[in-house]
Amino acid sequence: MKYVDEFRDAELIRKTSEEIHRLVDPNRKYRFMEVCGGHTFSIFRFGIQNLLPGNIELVHGPGCPVCVLPMGRMDDGLTIAQQKNVIFTAFGDVMRVPGRKGSPLELRAKGADIRMIYSPLDALKIAVDHPDRKVVLFAIGFETTAPSTALTLLRARDLNVSNFFVFSNHVLILPAIRAILDSPDMRIDGFLGPGHVSAVIGARPYEFITKHYNKPLVISGFEPLDLLQSILMLVKQLKEGRCEVENQYSRVVPWEGNVPALNAMNKVFEVRPFFEWRGLGFITQSALKLRSEFSQWDAEVHFEVEGVRVTDPKAAQCGEVLKGVLRPHQCKLFGKECTPEHPVGALMVSSEGACAAYYHHVHLRQAVGE
Amino acid sequence: MTTTKIHFTDDHIGLAHGAGGKASRRLIEGLLVPYLVDGAPTELNDAAYLDVNGSRLAVTADSFVVKPLVFPGGSIGELAVNGTVNDLAMGGAKSLALLSTLILEAGLATSELEREVAAMARAAQRAGVSVVGGDTKVVEHGKADGMFITTAGIGLTDPRVHLSGQNVRPGDQVILSGPIGDHGITVLLARGELDLEADLTSDTRPLWPFVSALIDAAAPGLRWMRDPTRGGVATALNELARDAKVAVVLDEEAIPVRSTVRGACEILGMDPLHIANEGQFLAIVSPDYADVALESITRTPGGEGARRIGEIQEAPKRVVLARSRYGGTRVVDMLVGDPLPRIC
């Protein structure tokens, strides 16, 4: 596959890994946070950590939209799903997110009409095909998926579809990174910048991280060679005393971002004054809601959502894991009450969640006696 | 009467309990086996064995609820025969006879029923087995997706083999009969829920010709076989690792996957190792028989894609690992629930 196989070239990967080993300072530790859940998934899938020197630790950040979704939002969504005449649609990963009364999959097993979709347009098509039903899209994701939700809403307006509603949980990546940087227990030396989000927002918005917080950031692709090259670029920056935003993923990420996508988002969404993030608490101006011109498609307006707040189980330490303070297996519930099959915290739900990835990896860690 | 110990705590049955992964195993081990099976079985196989007058009979039953009924390369009728004869073949048994139960939805077109019965007949003929009886029920419209089929089979086990996870030893080789994921991805695409098209057909076929050749060539070294249907290769090998208390170490590079399947999995965020197959099998063979075993499969028509994909190791026990071509290692877990695509 073009643009994939080249970035899985064994020889290049070996050479890049050797170069990292050659350049690291053996007398210090490096803690790099990959912000994006897609990176977390790739790091475990390709066994990237095994290719790195022991003094480089990859910290898994808050960039998995499922993982930062507060339980209260899931409960609000499922309350709508259980109303008469509603077809509730959600992306695959959302289907296993636990609310207080179960996950969408569990509710579906009990008879609610909950359908898995692959694109927001699938939900709109269901609405067009079922004019007598109210079709709700449980929209989730960072700037990666927000443009497709926005374009779907613009299409709904153009087609005059009145039985389609969006329950927006879209969040923004920069406030989350800022919250981590402002956290008193933050111990990160550099960031692997998200690939897909950056394809929309570009590279420039990250400059505050290098200028105000003095942390280097390299936007990375998702293939093993991408990740290793990006880690090498971070090591080089630290070695040379530089602190810059660099774009390793330039084949996909334009420096100024994707203007049509940003325009579509701006047409449809406005920034919420504040929004709750699982594990990170309330973050100001960190999420998107529908503008008032689109209120007739806004599920939060149409269904009078209660706005439930649910505190995470006391023993779950998702927040510390998200901020890189704790490693997943150091959480009290890890692997006991909280497993991929019965997730207590959302980091265990998605394949991009740090805890789910660690859960599979922990056998290996034990095997090598770590 | 002794009290049955139940370890299944889920309040409701969800689709994951039928997906062939972790939830399925919990249901079977936690609720079904304690009630229905005398004594704790050491391993769960696709077929059960009955010793009758010096012969070892294998018996199995399997249900088919595939949607859509017809997909490129096959249909529910063909699956209902092949799936059952293959469960017997994995125990080293040649099928003798099948029983077939049809559950039909009121409103099903007779032409569709006839098409599937004809497909069953063709598949049975190809597999060299007869359908000797069965039952038919009709349920109200809306209570079944056209038709469900349950097939039971009985076969005669070849006396030269005794297949069990308990026989597996470190150093044994893992052989896979051909490219994986064709069936699962074909059915997924045939549902029309994705705007993806691929030139791909289901791999449904009877496996006995390969098994027969394998037994002739390598019976003394043949330890264990499994056709990795729901839950895919990853789930089948995890069950083996758990039952045999060994590590299964795969060479990721050696696992045959068609580029269309690989591409669909990349797009959907799925692992080909978790995707269902209906015409492939895994065999664990002792190292001294591995070459002749592989050769016996590749020499059988349709077996050209067989490969040696890994080996059994002492540790880490109960784990399946995959080594990538660039030195990374990952744990390959059983399927959790239905394979869900990642969202970004």
XYZ file of C-alpha atoms in Angstrom:
714
model
C 0.000 0.000 0.000
C 1.473 3.290 -1.081
C 2.288 5.700 1.766
C 2.097 2.792 4.218
C 4.641 0.160 3.172
C 7.442 2.723 2.790
C 6.920 3.680 6.428
C 7.170 0.067 7.591
C 10.495 -0.587 5.904
C 12.403 -2.855 8.272
C 15.853 -1.597 7.326
C 14.951 2.083 7.749
C 13.224 1.327 11.049
C 16.295 -0.525 12.323
C 18.576 2.343 11.299
C 16.341 4.972 12.920
C 16.166 2.941 16.123
C 19.978 2.653 16.160
C 20.300 6.405 15.584
C 18.058 7.105 18.602
C 20.164 4.750 20.736
C 23.311 6.552 19.531
C 22.039 10.063 20.262
C 20.378 9.706 23.663
C 22.174 10.941 26.732
C 22.449 7.840 28.938
C 22.579 10.014 32.065
C 19.061 11.381 31.797
C 15.477 10.216 31.364
C 13.277 11.328 28.488
C 9.514 11.509 28.950
C 7.664 12.135 25.708
C 3.893 12.372 25.621
C 2.062 11.161 22.535
C -1.065 13.276 22.672
C -3.039 11.253 20.143
C -4.835 7.978 20.802
C -3.990 6.842 17.290
C -0.336 7.128 18.220
C -0.910 5.140 21.417
C -2.552 2.390 19.356
C 0.327 2.334 16.855
C 3.001 2.363 19.576
C 1.579 -0.828 21.060
C 0.589 -2.422 17.785
C 4.071 -2.081 16.346
C 5.948 -2.650 19.600
C 7.668 0.745 19.287
C 8.677 0.902 22.963
C 10.866 -2.204 22.407
C 12.819 -0.338 19.746
C 13.696 2.537 22.089
C 16.435 2.866 24.709
C 15.289 2.123 28.262
C 15.564 5.769 29.325
C 12.883 6.965 26.881
C 9.438 6.654 28.370
C 6.369 7.232 26.229
C 3.541 8.798 28.229
C 0.073 8.294 26.819
C -1.852 11.549 26.651
C -5.493 12.654 26.541
C -5.984 12.413 22.770
C -8.462 9.562 22.698
C -11.910 11.177 22.493
C -13.633 8.185 24.027
C -11.257 8.233 26.981
C -11.940 11.842 27.932
C -15.716 11.626 27.584
C -17.238 12.140 31.030
C -19.692 9.497 32.152
C -22.421 12.123 32.572
C -22.380 12.922 28.848
C -22.727 9.237 28.045
C -25.661 9.015 30.442
C -27.300 12.065 28.842
C -26.880 10.491 25.433
C -28.311 7.172 26.576
C -31.283 8.942 28.177
C -32.069 10.292 24.715
C -31.469 6.864 23.185
C -34.147 5.346 25.412
C -36.811 7.842 24.406
C -39.664 6.711 22.206
C -39.190 6.918 18.468
C -35.442 7.615 18.671
C -32.712 5.937 16.628
C -29.419 6.609 18.388
C -26.262 6.418 16.292
C -22.650 6.333 17.438
C -19.175 5.439 16.248
C -17.838 2.004 17.078
C -15.641 2.905 20.022
C -18.494 4.711 21.759
C -20.568 1.524 21.793
C -18.692 0.093 24.783
C -18.334 3.272 26.869
C -19.958 2.626 30.229
C -22.642 4.965 31.532
C -24.136 4.403 34.969
C -26.814 2.143 33.542
C -24.635 0.375 31.019
C -23.043 1.008 27.652
C -24.791 1.640 24.320
C -24.139 -2.022 23.439
C -25.771 -3.202 26.664
C -28.756 -0.913 26.117
C -29.076 -2.185 22.567
C -29.187 -5.728 23.888
C -32.125 -4.619 26.028
C -34.004 -3.343 23.004
C -33.020 0.303 22.381
C -32.560 1.163 18.708
C -28.849 1.978 18.797
C -26.860 1.682 15.598
C -23.159 1.769 14.896
C -22.089 4.124 12.125
C -18.826 4.779 10.352
C -19.473 8.372 9.304
C -21.856 11.157 10.385
C -23.360 10.984 6.889
C -24.512 7.424 7.692
C -26.643 8.903 10.497
C -28.109 11.523 8.179
C -28.971 8.818 5.644
C -30.785 6.862 8.376
C -32.778 10.042 9.146
C -33.697 10.495 5.485
C -34.701 6.821 5.228
C -36.817 6.984 8.435
C -38.686 10.316 8.308
C -41.031 9.136 11.092
C -38.178 8.598 13.584
C -35.848 11.018 15.379
C -32.268 10.146 14.515
C -29.607 11.305 16.963
C -25.906 11.398 16.171
C -23.742 11.079 19.276
C -20.909 13.165 17.842
C -17.495 12.685 19.365
C -13.913 13.519 18.554
C -11.349 16.264 18.316
C -10.833 18.561 15.332
C -10.334 15.360 13.347
C -14.015 14.460 13.223
C -15.640 17.838 13.946
C -15.443 18.964 10.280
C -17.318 15.871 9.092
C -20.051 16.513 11.684
C -20.166 20.146 10.521
C -20.464 19.174 6.853
C -23.210 16.686 7.738
C -25.163 19.428 9.520
C -24.744 21.737 6.529
C -26.064 18.905 4.339
C -29.009 18.373 6.727
C -29.828 22.075 6.443
C -29.553 22.030 2.627
C -31.783 18.934 2.393
C -34.131 20.374 5.014
C -34.012 17.194 7.117
C -35.947 17.979 10.291
C -35.669 14.620 12.132
C -31.868 14.623 12.477
C -30.155 15.814 15.675
C -26.563 16.118 16.785
C -25.472 15.615 20.393
C -22.100 17.311 20.214
C -19.250 16.133 22.402
C -16.570 17.540 20.133
C -13.522 18.747 22.033
C -10.427 20.772 21.182
C -6.892 19.492 21.548
C -5.036 22.682 22.451
C -6.868 23.435 25.747
C -6.233 19.842 26.824
C -2.498 20.146 26.156
C -2.520 23.483 27.989
C -4.269 21.877 30.977
C -1.583 19.193 31.105
C 1.192 21.779 30.838
C -0.405 23.820 33.646
C -0.767 20.789 35.880
C 1.586 21.081 38.867
C 2.667 17.453 38.578
C 3.466 17.683 34.855
C 6.753 15.960 34.030
C 6.973 15.880 30.243
C 10.110 16.689 28.202
C 8.475 16.887 24.776
C 5.368 16.116 22.762
C 4.538 13.971 19.782
C 1.905 16.151 18.137
C -1.291 14.520 16.845
C -1.336 13.648 13.157
C -4.992 13.770 12.180
C -5.926 16.794 14.284
C -2.983 18.675 12.797
C -4.151 17.797 9.283
C -7.102 20.075 10.124
C -5.627 22.765 12.394
C -2.091 22.827 10.961
C 1.152 23.244 12.894
C 1.135 26.921 13.798
C -1.338 26.671 16.736
C 1.195 24.600 18.707
C 3.727 27.418 18.871
C 2.517 28.486 22.335
C 3.863 25.165 23.663
C 7.382 25.884 22.479
C 7.302 29.632 23.232
C 5.509 29.774 26.589
C 6.208 26.366 28.039
C 9.559 25.663 26.478
C 8.687 22.141 25.381
C 9.517 20.836 21.898
C 6.734 19.300 19.774
C 7.007 17.148 16.649
C 3.837 16.406 14.676
C 3.991 12.729 13.815
C 2.419 10.243 11.431
C 1.159 6.860 12.562
C 3.412 4.301 10.940
C 6.356 2.840 12.884
C 8.902 4.824 10.910
C 6.903 8.035 11.436
C 6.902 7.559 15.194
C 10.579 6.644 15.412
C 11.585 9.581 13.196
C 9.523 11.943 15.370
C 11.094 10.590 18.560
C 14.513 11.021 16.944
C 13.628 14.636 16.073
C 12.633 15.304 19.707
C 15.878 13.753 20.996
C 17.867 15.891 18.536
C 16.059 19.081 19.603
C 16.858 18.399 23.252
C 20.457 17.501 22.430
C 20.935 20.695 20.403
C 19.099 22.868 22.924
C 16.391 23.776 20.405
C 12.690 24.069 21.193
C 10.533 24.165 18.065
C 7.369 22.901 16.451
C 8.506 20.494 13.737
C 6.329 18.662 11.218
C 7.438 15.096 10.547
C 4.032 14.358 8.946
C 4.343 16.969 6.205
C 2.947 14.538 3.601
C -0.441 15.019 5.266
C -0.223 18.077 7.539
C -0.093 21.531 5.918
C 1.522 24.157 8.155
C -1.548 26.389 7.945
C -4.097 23.572 8.249
C -7.105 22.642 6.134
C -8.937 25.905 5.494
C -12.220 24.484 4.061
C -12.513 22.120 7.035
C -11.868 24.933 9.519
C -14.423 27.116 7.734
C -17.081 24.391 7.940
C -16.392 23.983 11.672
C -16.634 27.723 12.249
C -19.935 27.934 10.371
C -21.595 25.284 12.498
C -19.847 25.279 15.891
C -18.951 27.760 18.584
C -16.709 27.218 21.589
C -18.432 26.291 24.857
C -17.491 28.418 27.873
C -16.361 25.246 29.634
C -16.671 21.475 29.317
C -15.928 18.568 31.591
C -13.136 16.181 30.604
C -12.878 12.796 32.163
C -9.821 12.688 34.371
C -8.956 16.337 33.771
C -12.050 18.064 35.177
C -13.581 21.237 33.719
C -11.498 23.011 31.081
C -12.579 26.434 29.811
C -13.214 26.948 26.101
C -12.273 23.359 25.345
C -15.284 21.988 23.484
C -17.721 22.769 20.677
C -21.481 23.275 20.674
C -23.830 24.005 17.796
C -24.353 27.672 16.975
C -27.844 29.033 17.613
C -28.590 29.078 13.853
C -28.390 25.280 13.993
C -30.425 24.850 17.186
C -33.222 22.974 15.371
C -30.707 20.132 14.850
C -29.216 20.427 18.334
C -30.101 17.389 20.450
C -29.280 19.302 23.635
C -31.982 21.848 22.754
C -34.554 19.444 21.330
C -34.368 16.800 24.039
C -33.785 19.047 27.046
C -30.759 17.127 28.238
C -30.469 16.951 31.983
C -26.723 17.635 32.113
C -25.964 14.829 34.505
C -22.664 14.983 36.380
C -21.245 11.676 37.412
C -18.084 11.486 39.429
C -15.750 8.765 38.308
C -15.375 5.841 40.693
C -13.172 7.066 43.529
C -10.586 4.353 43.108
C -10.164 4.976 39.354
C -7.133 7.120 38.652
C -7.814 7.994 35.023
C -6.775 11.619 35.536
C -3.328 10.781 36.861
C -2.827 8.329 34.005
C -4.018 10.879 31.423
C -1.564 13.454 32.740
C 1.282 10.976 32.759
C 1.659 11.113 36.539
C 0.831 7.422 36.907
C 1.460 4.633 34.464
C -1.692 2.630 33.701
C -0.749 -0.438 35.711
C -0.144 1.750 38.776
C -3.878 2.529 39.027
C -5.527 0.631 41.883
C -8.216 -0.846 39.616
C -5.987 -1.805 36.691
C -6.488 -5.387 35.576
C -8.679 -6.174 38.589
C -12.033 -4.345 38.610
C -11.111 -2.527 35.387
C -10.386 -4.599 32.264
C -11.097 -4.091 28.533
C -14.115 -6.355 28.887
C -15.477 -4.561 31.941
C -14.038 -1.070 31.767
C -14.541 1.144 34.829
C -12.535 4.034 33.423
C -12.758 5.075 29.787
C -9.040 4.593 29.230
C -9.822 0.891 29.246
C -12.597 1.140 26.635
C -11.016 2.148 23.407
C -8.182 0.365 21.673
C -6.562 3.796 21.738
C -6.865 4.093 25.508
C -3.602 3.887 27.402
C -4.947 1.354 29.886
C -6.405 -1.028 27.285
C -3.140 -0.936 25.379
C -1.198 -1.509 28.596
C -3.509 -4.287 29.691
C -2.509 -6.316 26.651
C 1.088 -5.291 27.038
C 1.384 -6.043 30.734
C 1.687 -9.789 30.166
C 4.761 -9.081 28.150
C 6.179 -6.787 30.782
C 5.689 -9.456 33.421
C 7.193 -12.039 31.097
C 10.404 -10.114 30.734
C 10.444 -9.646 34.489
C 10.030 -5.878 34.510
C -27.650 -33.484 44.019
C -24.614 -31.185 44.014
C -25.027 -27.433 43.663
C -23.940 -26.053 40.286
C -21.293 -23.320 40.623
C -22.050 -20.458 38.270
C -19.413 -17.801 37.532
C -21.301 -15.791 34.915
C -22.406 -12.441 36.314
C -23.565 -10.480 33.234
C -27.205 -9.388 33.576
C -28.070 -9.683 29.904
C -26.835 -11.437 26.827
C -25.263 -9.102 24.282
C -23.912 -9.666 20.803
C -20.424 -10.009 22.242
C -21.457 -13.258 23.906
C -21.837 -14.757 20.448
C -18.809 -13.157 18.818
C -16.454 -15.990 19.641
C -14.135 -13.934 21.848
C -13.667 -13.412 25.563
C -17.345 -12.875 26.360
C -18.313 -16.087 24.534
C -15.774 -18.035 26.514
C -17.009 -16.561 29.798
C -20.580 -17.533 28.949
C -19.628 -21.082 28.003
C -17.292 -21.687 30.942
C -19.293 -19.718 33.483
C -22.865 -20.789 32.753
C -23.260 -23.480 30.091
C -20.547 -25.953 31.027
C -21.306 -25.973 34.793
C -24.934 -26.932 34.091
C -24.548 -29.157 31.070
C -21.175 -30.894 31.245
C -20.231 -33.474 33.867
C -16.869 -32.623 35.398
C -14.691 -29.689 34.358
C -13.387 -30.232 30.818
C -9.661 -29.561 30.431
C -10.238 -27.814 27.128
C -13.140 -26.704 24.953
C -13.112 -28.208 21.474
C -15.375 -27.780 18.485
C -16.323 -31.465 18.629
C -16.935 -33.978 21.414
C -15.749 -37.588 21.255
C -17.607 -40.795 22.009
C -15.780 -44.121 22.203
C -18.131 -46.784 20.781
C -17.051 -50.409 20.266
C -13.427 -49.498 19.602
C -14.231 -46.608 17.275
C -13.901 -42.974 18.262
C -16.862 -40.944 17.036
C -16.793 -37.164 16.880
C -20.035 -35.198 17.282
C -20.670 -31.506 16.865
C -23.469 -28.971 16.396
C -23.289 -25.502 14.943
C -25.786 -22.718 14.246
C -25.684 -20.254 11.374
C -27.293 -16.826 11.557
C -25.278 -14.945 8.938
C -26.596 -11.687 7.515
C -26.915 -11.248 4.537
C -27.937 -14.784 3.574
C -25.890 -14.595 0.381
C -22.480 -12.983 0.041
C -19.712 -13.150 -2.558
C -18.306 -16.659 -2.572
C -20.979 -18.346 -0.508
C -24.265 -18.358 1.373
C -25.790 -19.550 4.629
C -26.604 -23.010 3.208
C -23.045 -23.656 2.142
C -21.703 -22.357 5.470
C -24.059 -24.621 7.408
C -22.510 -27.700 5.822
C -18.881 -26.592 5.586
C -18.787 -25.146 9.090
C -20.018 -28.392 10.603
C -17.852 -30.810 8.601
C -14.872 -28.573 9.379
C -15.525 -28.731 13.129
C -15.372 -32.516 12.806
C -12.281 -32.376 10.588
C -10.462 -30.329 13.217
C -10.830 -33.296 15.539
C -9.327 -35.559 12.885
C -12.721 -36.946 11.920
C -14.185 -37.586 8.480
C -17.872 -36.686 8.455
C -20.337 -39.536 8.212
C -23.692 -37.750 8.337
C -25.372 -34.437 9.096
C -28.708 -33.440 10.618
C -30.044 -30.062 9.689
C -32.645 -27.885 11.382
C -34.162 -24.924 9.555
C -35.782 -22.020 11.386
C -37.627 -20.025 8.737
C -39.187 -16.594 8.986
C -42.747 -16.304 7.728
C -42.626 -14.385 4.475
C -39.360 -15.893 3.247
C -39.578 -16.405 -0.513
C -39.676 -20.069 -1.484
C -37.078 -19.303 -4.136
C -34.658 -18.168 -1.402
C -35.290 -21.293 0.640
C -34.815 -23.495 -2.418
C -31.599 -21.683 -3.297
C -30.176 -22.375 0.178
C -31.302 -25.990 0.321
C -29.678 -26.520 -3.078
C -26.518 -24.831 -1.746
C -26.534 -27.226 1.195
C -26.932 -30.181 -1.122
C -24.028 -29.061 -3.316
C -21.800 -28.427 -0.304
C -22.699 -31.821 1.199
C -21.888 -33.537 -2.082
C -18.546 -31.743 -2.293
C -17.738 -32.710 1.297
C -18.773 -36.320 0.657
C -21.402 -36.374 3.388
C -25.157 -36.956 3.479
C -27.836 -34.937 5.248
C -29.831 -37.737 6.810
C -32.531 -35.824 8.675
C -33.495 -32.710 10.544
C -36.386 -30.489 11.482
C -38.160 -27.366 10.241
C -39.808 -24.607 12.242
C -41.389 -21.347 11.100
C -41.470 -18.221 13.300
C -43.445 -14.990 12.863
C -42.307 -12.377 10.419
C -39.665 -10.173 12.056
C -38.467 -12.882 14.458
C -35.609 -14.172 12.284
C -33.506 -12.739 9.492
C -35.004 -14.888 6.724
C -33.619 -18.155 8.008
C -31.372 -19.656 10.652
C -29.802 -23.093 10.223
C -28.533 -25.453 12.890
C -26.502 -28.413 11.736
C -25.323 -31.373 13.774
C -22.683 -33.720 12.455
C -21.179 -37.070 13.295
C -17.816 -38.289 12.077
C -15.317 -41.091 12.508
C -11.984 -40.088 14.008
C -8.844 -41.341 12.279
C -7.203 -43.710 14.777
C -3.724 -42.437 13.850
C -4.283 -39.105 15.561
C -5.266 -37.905 18.998
C -5.589 -34.145 18.844
C -5.530 -32.052 22.002
C -4.022 -28.869 23.346
C -2.518 -31.040 26.083
C -0.173 -32.588 23.476
C 1.376 -29.279 22.479
C 5.025 -28.774 23.475
C 7.556 -25.923 23.230
C 9.298 -26.072 19.862
C 6.165 -27.208 18.001
C 5.441 -25.284 14.824
C 2.309 -23.283 13.939
C 1.017 -23.860 10.411
C -1.770 -21.829 8.788
C -3.514 -23.145 5.679
C -3.861 -19.863 3.776
C -4.733 -16.161 3.783
C -6.865 -14.961 6.668
C -9.824 -12.600 7.062
C -11.464 -13.168 3.675
C -14.793 -14.354 5.044
C -15.267 -11.751 7.775
C -14.385 -8.803 5.582
C -16.472 -10.150 2.659
C -19.576 -10.411 4.867
C -18.942 -7.014 6.440
C -18.732 -5.403 3.002
C -21.739 -7.370 1.701
C -23.904 -5.729 4.371
C -23.551 -2.506 2.414
C -23.028 -0.449 5.562
C -19.627 0.757 4.399
C -18.897 2.642 1.231
C -16.076 0.239 0.526
C -15.757 -2.193 -2.310
C -13.218 -4.934 -2.634
C -12.670 -7.798 -5.008
C -13.002 -10.393 -2.292
C -14.937 -13.606 -1.730
C -15.612 -15.766 1.310
C -13.174 -18.640 1.809
C -15.887 -21.116 2.834
C -14.873 -24.658 1.822
C -14.572 -28.133 3.329
C -11.204 -28.704 5.003
C -11.164 -32.514 5.124
C -9.034 -32.931 1.935
C -6.230 -30.973 3.607
C -6.654 -32.719 6.943
C -6.675 -36.119 5.264
C -3.415 -35.315 3.441
C -1.928 -33.942 6.639
C -2.784 -37.075 8.625
C -1.315 -39.311 5.916
C 1.912 -37.312 5.889
C 2.428 -36.318 9.493
C 0.057 -38.152 11.856
C 2.693 -38.868 14.529
C 3.618 -35.191 14.731
C 0.139 -33.705 14.532
C -0.823 -32.237 17.927
C -3.815 -29.906 17.586
C -5.998 -28.287 14.916
C -8.602 -25.532 14.896
C -10.489 -23.626 12.212
C -10.347 -20.004 13.335
C -13.916 -18.879 12.639
C -15.480 -16.203 14.908
C -12.771 -14.371 16.797
C -10.186 -15.266 14.170
C -6.697 -16.680 14.464
C -5.967 -14.578 17.556
C -8.815 -16.098 19.560
C -8.105 -19.691 18.489
C -4.439 -19.417 19.424
C -5.198 -17.664 22.717
C -7.457 -20.570 23.632
C -4.639 -22.948 22.805
C -2.090 -20.915 24.789
C -4.432 -20.936 27.761
C -5.394 -24.611 27.571
C -1.843 -25.852 26.899
C -0.170 -23.302 29.262
C 2.354 -22.264 26.620
C 3.298 -19.170 24.619
C 2.421 -18.965 20.933
C 4.944 -16.735 19.169
C 3.937 -15.595 15.696
C 6.116 -14.175 12.981
C 3.856 -11.362 11.789
C 5.609 -11.167 8.447
C 4.792 -14.803 7.655
C 1.028 -14.553 8.225
C -0.686 -14.521 4.822
C -3.215 -11.695 4.429
C -4.550 -10.493 1.068
C -3.897 -6.837 0.345
C -7.664 -6.163 0.068
C -8.238 -7.567 3.571
C -5.223 -5.707 4.925
C -6.482 -2.477 3.348
C -10.016 -2.865 4.747
C -8.590 -3.645 8.199
C -6.324 -0.584 8.067
C -9.307 1.628 7.198
C -11.555 0.094 9.862
C -8.911 -0.122 12.565
C -9.270 -3.885 12.826
C -6.657 -6.576 13.174
C -6.800 -9.321 10.502
C -5.970 -11.772 13.294
C -9.402 -11.035 14.804
C -11.374 -11.500 11.587
C -13.454 -14.629 10.975
C -12.461 -17.323 8.481
C -14.586 -20.199 7.158
C -12.086 -22.122 5.072
C -8.734 -21.978 6.833
C -7.239 -23.942 9.682
C -4.358 -23.856 12.118
C -2.284 -26.929 12.858
C 0.331 -27.396 15.545
C 2.933 -29.901 14.416
C 6.081 -31.234 16.070
C 9.266 -29.721 14.612
C 10.406 -32.976 12.992
C 7.159 -33.235 11.011
C 6.662 -29.546 10.227
C 8.167 -29.643 6.731
C 6.228 -32.691 5.508
C 3.058 -31.354 7.133
C 3.343 -28.021 5.320
C 4.187 -29.740 2.070
C 1.155 -32.034 2.349
C -1.133 -28.990 2.603
C 0.518 -26.962 -0.171
C 0.350 -30.002 -2.482
C -3.428 -30.291 -1.969
C -5.368 -28.112 -4.467
C -6.345 -24.870 -2.713
C -3.588 -25.208 -0.130
C -0.902 -23.288 -2.011
C -1.154 -20.368 0.414
C -0.253 -22.414 3.514
C 2.607 -21.066 5.601
C 4.519 -21.775 8.785
C 3.645 -18.713 10.898
C 5.221 -19.267 14.279
C 6.157 -21.634 17.038
C 5.232 -22.727 20.534
C 7.488 -21.550 23.348
C 7.696 -22.295 27.061
C 7.015 -18.710 28.222
C 5.326 -16.319 28.727
C 2.645 -18.899 29.487
C -0.929 -18.443 28.206
C 0.064 -15.583 25.894
C 0.133 -15.090 22.127
C 2.884 -12.783 20.897
C 3.521 -11.402 17.432
C 7.011 -10.395 16.340
C 7.145 -7.706 13.690
C 9.760 -7.704 10.969
C 11.556 -4.798 12.609
C 11.992 -6.380 16.000
C 8.969 -5.019 17.863
C 6.845 -7.494 19.804
C 3.204 -7.156 20.756
C 0.732 -9.203 22.690
C -2.109 -10.518 20.540
C -5.161 -10.762 22.740
C -8.439 -12.537 22.196
C -11.178 -10.547 20.576
C -13.060 -8.389 23.098
C -16.696 -8.134 21.989
C -17.347 -7.511 18.328
C -14.515 -5.984 16.356
C -15.129 -2.272 16.573
C -13.518 0.210 14.272
C -11.531 3.015 15.804
C -12.893 6.474 15.256
C -9.820 8.451 14.355
